Every structure is written in structure tokens, then in C-alpha cells.
XYZ file of C-alpha atoms in Angstrom:
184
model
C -31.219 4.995 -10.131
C -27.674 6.318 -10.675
C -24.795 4.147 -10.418
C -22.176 5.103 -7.982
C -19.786 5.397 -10.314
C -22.146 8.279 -12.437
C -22.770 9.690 -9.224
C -18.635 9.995 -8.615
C -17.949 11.225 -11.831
C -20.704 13.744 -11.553
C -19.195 14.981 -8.180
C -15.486 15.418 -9.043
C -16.693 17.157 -11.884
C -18.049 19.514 -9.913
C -15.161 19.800 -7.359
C -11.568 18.942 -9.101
C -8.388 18.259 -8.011
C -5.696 18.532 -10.346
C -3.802 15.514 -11.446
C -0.422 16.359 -9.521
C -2.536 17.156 -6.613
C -3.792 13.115 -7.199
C -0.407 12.224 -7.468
C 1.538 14.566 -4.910
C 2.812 11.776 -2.422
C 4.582 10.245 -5.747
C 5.880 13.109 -7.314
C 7.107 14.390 -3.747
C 9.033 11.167 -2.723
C 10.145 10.376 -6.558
C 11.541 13.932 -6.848
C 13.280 13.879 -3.685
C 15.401 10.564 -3.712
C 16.042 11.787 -6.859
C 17.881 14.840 -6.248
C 19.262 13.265 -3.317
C 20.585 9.740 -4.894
C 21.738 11.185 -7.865
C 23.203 14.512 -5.649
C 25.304 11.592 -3.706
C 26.846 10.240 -6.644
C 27.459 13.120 -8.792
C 29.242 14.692 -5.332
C 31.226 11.452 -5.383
C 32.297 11.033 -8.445
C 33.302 14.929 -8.569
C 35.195 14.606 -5.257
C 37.356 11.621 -7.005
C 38.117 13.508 -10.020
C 39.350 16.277 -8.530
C 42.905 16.728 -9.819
C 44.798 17.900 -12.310
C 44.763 16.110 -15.638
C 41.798 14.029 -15.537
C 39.167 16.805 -15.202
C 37.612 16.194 -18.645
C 37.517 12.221 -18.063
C 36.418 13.346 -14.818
C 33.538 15.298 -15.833
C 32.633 12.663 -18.390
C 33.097 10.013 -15.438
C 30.433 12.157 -13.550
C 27.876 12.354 -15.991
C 28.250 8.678 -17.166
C 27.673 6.974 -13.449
C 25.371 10.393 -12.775
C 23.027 9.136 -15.924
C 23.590 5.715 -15.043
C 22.443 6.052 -11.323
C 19.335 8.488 -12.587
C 17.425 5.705 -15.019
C 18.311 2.775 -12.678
C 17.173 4.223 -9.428
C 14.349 5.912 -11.395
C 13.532 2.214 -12.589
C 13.612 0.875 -9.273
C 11.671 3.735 -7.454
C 8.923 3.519 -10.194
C 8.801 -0.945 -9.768
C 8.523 -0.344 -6.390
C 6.243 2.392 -6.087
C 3.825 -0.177 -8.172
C 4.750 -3.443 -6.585
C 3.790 -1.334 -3.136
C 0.478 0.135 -4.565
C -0.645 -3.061 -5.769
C 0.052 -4.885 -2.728
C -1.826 -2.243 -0.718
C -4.860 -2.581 -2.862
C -4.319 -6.664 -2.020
C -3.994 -6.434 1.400
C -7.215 -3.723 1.545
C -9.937 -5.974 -0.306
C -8.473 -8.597 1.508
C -9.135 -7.055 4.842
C -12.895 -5.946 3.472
C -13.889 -9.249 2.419
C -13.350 -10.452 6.193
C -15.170 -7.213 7.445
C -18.338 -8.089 5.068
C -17.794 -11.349 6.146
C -18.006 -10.597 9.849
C -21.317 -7.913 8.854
C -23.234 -11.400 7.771
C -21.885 -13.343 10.719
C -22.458 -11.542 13.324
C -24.480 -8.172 12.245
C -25.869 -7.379 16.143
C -21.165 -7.210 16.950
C -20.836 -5.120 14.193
C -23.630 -2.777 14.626
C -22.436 -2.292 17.925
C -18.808 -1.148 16.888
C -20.275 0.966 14.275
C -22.326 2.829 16.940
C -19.366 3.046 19.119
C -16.864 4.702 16.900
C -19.892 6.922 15.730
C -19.993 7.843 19.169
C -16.566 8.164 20.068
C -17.020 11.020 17.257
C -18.994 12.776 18.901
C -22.507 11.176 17.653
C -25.336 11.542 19.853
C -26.085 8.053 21.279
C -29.849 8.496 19.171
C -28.173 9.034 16.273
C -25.345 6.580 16.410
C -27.615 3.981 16.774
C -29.954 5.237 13.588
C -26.923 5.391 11.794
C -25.401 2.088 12.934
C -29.169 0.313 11.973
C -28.866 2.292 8.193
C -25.078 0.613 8.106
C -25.997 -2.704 9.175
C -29.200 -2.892 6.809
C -26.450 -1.807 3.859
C -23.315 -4.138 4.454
C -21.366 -2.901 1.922
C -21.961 0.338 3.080
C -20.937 -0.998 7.214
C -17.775 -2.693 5.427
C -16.478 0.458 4.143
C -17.201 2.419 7.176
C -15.762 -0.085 9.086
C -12.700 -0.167 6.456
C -12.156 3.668 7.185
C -13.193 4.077 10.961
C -12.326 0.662 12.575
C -9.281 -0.636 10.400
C -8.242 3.005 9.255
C -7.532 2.029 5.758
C -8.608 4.214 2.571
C -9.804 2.309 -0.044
C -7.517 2.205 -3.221
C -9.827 1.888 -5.731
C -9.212 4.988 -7.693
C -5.219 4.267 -7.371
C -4.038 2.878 -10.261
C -0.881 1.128 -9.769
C 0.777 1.760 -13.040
C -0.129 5.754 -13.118
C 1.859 5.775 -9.334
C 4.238 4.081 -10.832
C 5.009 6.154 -13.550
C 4.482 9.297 -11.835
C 7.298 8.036 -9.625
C 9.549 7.079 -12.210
C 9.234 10.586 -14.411
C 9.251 12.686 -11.172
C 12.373 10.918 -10.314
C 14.134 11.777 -13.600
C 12.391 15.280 -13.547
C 14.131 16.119 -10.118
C 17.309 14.063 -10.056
C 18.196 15.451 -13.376
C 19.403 18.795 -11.781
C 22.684 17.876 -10.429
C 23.876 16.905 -13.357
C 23.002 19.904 -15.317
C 26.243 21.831 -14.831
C 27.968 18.101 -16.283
C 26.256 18.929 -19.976
């Protein structure tokens, strides 16, 4: 038999999303407080060094605490971004392991939620309760359902903490690096 992790791999073979699609919620929210943060200060510093005969120390003023702003913020975006991931994937196993738990405990309770959110769905009560028995027979099979449907968590598996991370940190840099273009 195939391992579900051949069986994956075979399937997002054969339908792929890109890696920035993967990675869009980063990329988005990196890229935007970057403009914006480093927007704020270049607009600041600009303001301050508006007259006369300090526009070149100014302009070099600008881009200093404009840089400066950029690769600290990026830093603490990209820290953050894994600190967050990582505590997500925590706090989801966490939760499954007392799901499973409850499947052994008390499989009859658990077989009966299963079959109700099937059937708040939309199931047909027949089928709800074939599907609940095939879940209940499988527990790690019930525990993820229940994961998804009851606790309405997605499992974090395929996140990997330092990639969101990172993608956070260069999309950060990537996007807060335009206001300071017209400084170089």
C-alpha cells in the first residue's frame, strides 16, 4: 500500500500551486507593513528636513533611519511570523491529541458529532451515519475531521515555520524598499 505521503506527493504533482501562491498570506502582510512602516518614516524624516541648508544631510538622514527601520522591522516581522507559525502548529497537535483522545474514550460521543456536522452539511441521515461508522473505525481519520469540522482548525503540517518566516522577512524588504528609492 502507498504511504500517504507518496499518495500527496503524487497528487500535487498532478495539480500545483505555485510557491507564492503557498506563501501569499506572508508575502501579502510582509509586503504591506512594509511599504507602510517604512512609508511612515521616510514621510517623517522628509517632513523634518525640509528646509533650506540641510537638504543633503536631510536626504542622507532619510535614507539612514529609512534603511534602518526596513532590516529591523523586516527582522521583527519575519521572528514573529515564525514564533506565530510555530505556536499554531503547537497549539493544533495539541488540540488533536485531546480529540484522538476523546475518539478512544468515548467513540459512541464522537460518532455522534461526526454524524451531526455531516448532517448539518447537508448529508443524508443514511449516509452520515455510514460515514460517521468509517470515521470512528479510523480514529485518526475522525481526529482530523473533527480537527477541520468541529474545532475549525487546518492542520499545519505542510507549514514550515522557517520558509513563513523568511518569506515574510524578504517580502518585507522587497516591498518596503520602494519609498526609499527616490533617497538613492
Amino acid at each position: 500500500m502507498e504511504s500517504i505521503e507518496a499518495v500527496t506527493a503524487r497528487l500535487r504533482a498532478d495539480h500545483p500551486v505555485g510557491r507564492i501562491a503557498g506563501n501569499l498570506r506572508e508575502v501579502v502582510y510582509g509586503g504591506n507593513d512594509g511599504i507602510v512602516t517604512t512609508f511612515a518614516v521616510v514621510a517623517g524624516f522628509a517632513g523634518a528636513a525640509m528646509g533650506g541648508d540641510t537638504a543633503l544631510v536631510g536626504a542622507v538622514a532619510v535614507l539612514l533611519f529609512g534603511l534602518a527601520n526596513l532590516f529591523s522591522d523586516a527582522a521583527a516581522m519575519g521572528l514573529g511570523a515564525f514564533l506565530s507559525a510555530r505556536s499554531q502548529r503547537d497549539v493544533y497537535f495539541a488540540v488533536r491529541a485531546a480529540e484522538l483522545a476523546e475518539i478512544h474514550a468515548n467513540p459512541e460521543a464522537e460518532r455522534t458529532e461526526i454524524r451531526d456536522l455531516l448532517r448539518a452539511k447537508g448529508v443524508s441521515a443514511a449516509d452520515a451515519a455510514q460515514f460517521a461508522d468509517l470515521y470512528i473505525r479510523h480514529p485518526e481519520l475522525a481526529a482530523d475531521f473533527m480537527m477541520r469540522h468541529e474545532m475549525g482548525m487546518a492542520d499545519p503540517s505542510d507549514e514550515v515555520p522557517s520558509v513563513t518566516a523568511l518569506t515574510t522577512f524578504t517580502s518585507f524588504i522587497l516591498f518596503g524598499s520602494i519609498p526609499l528609492i527616490p533617497y538613492f
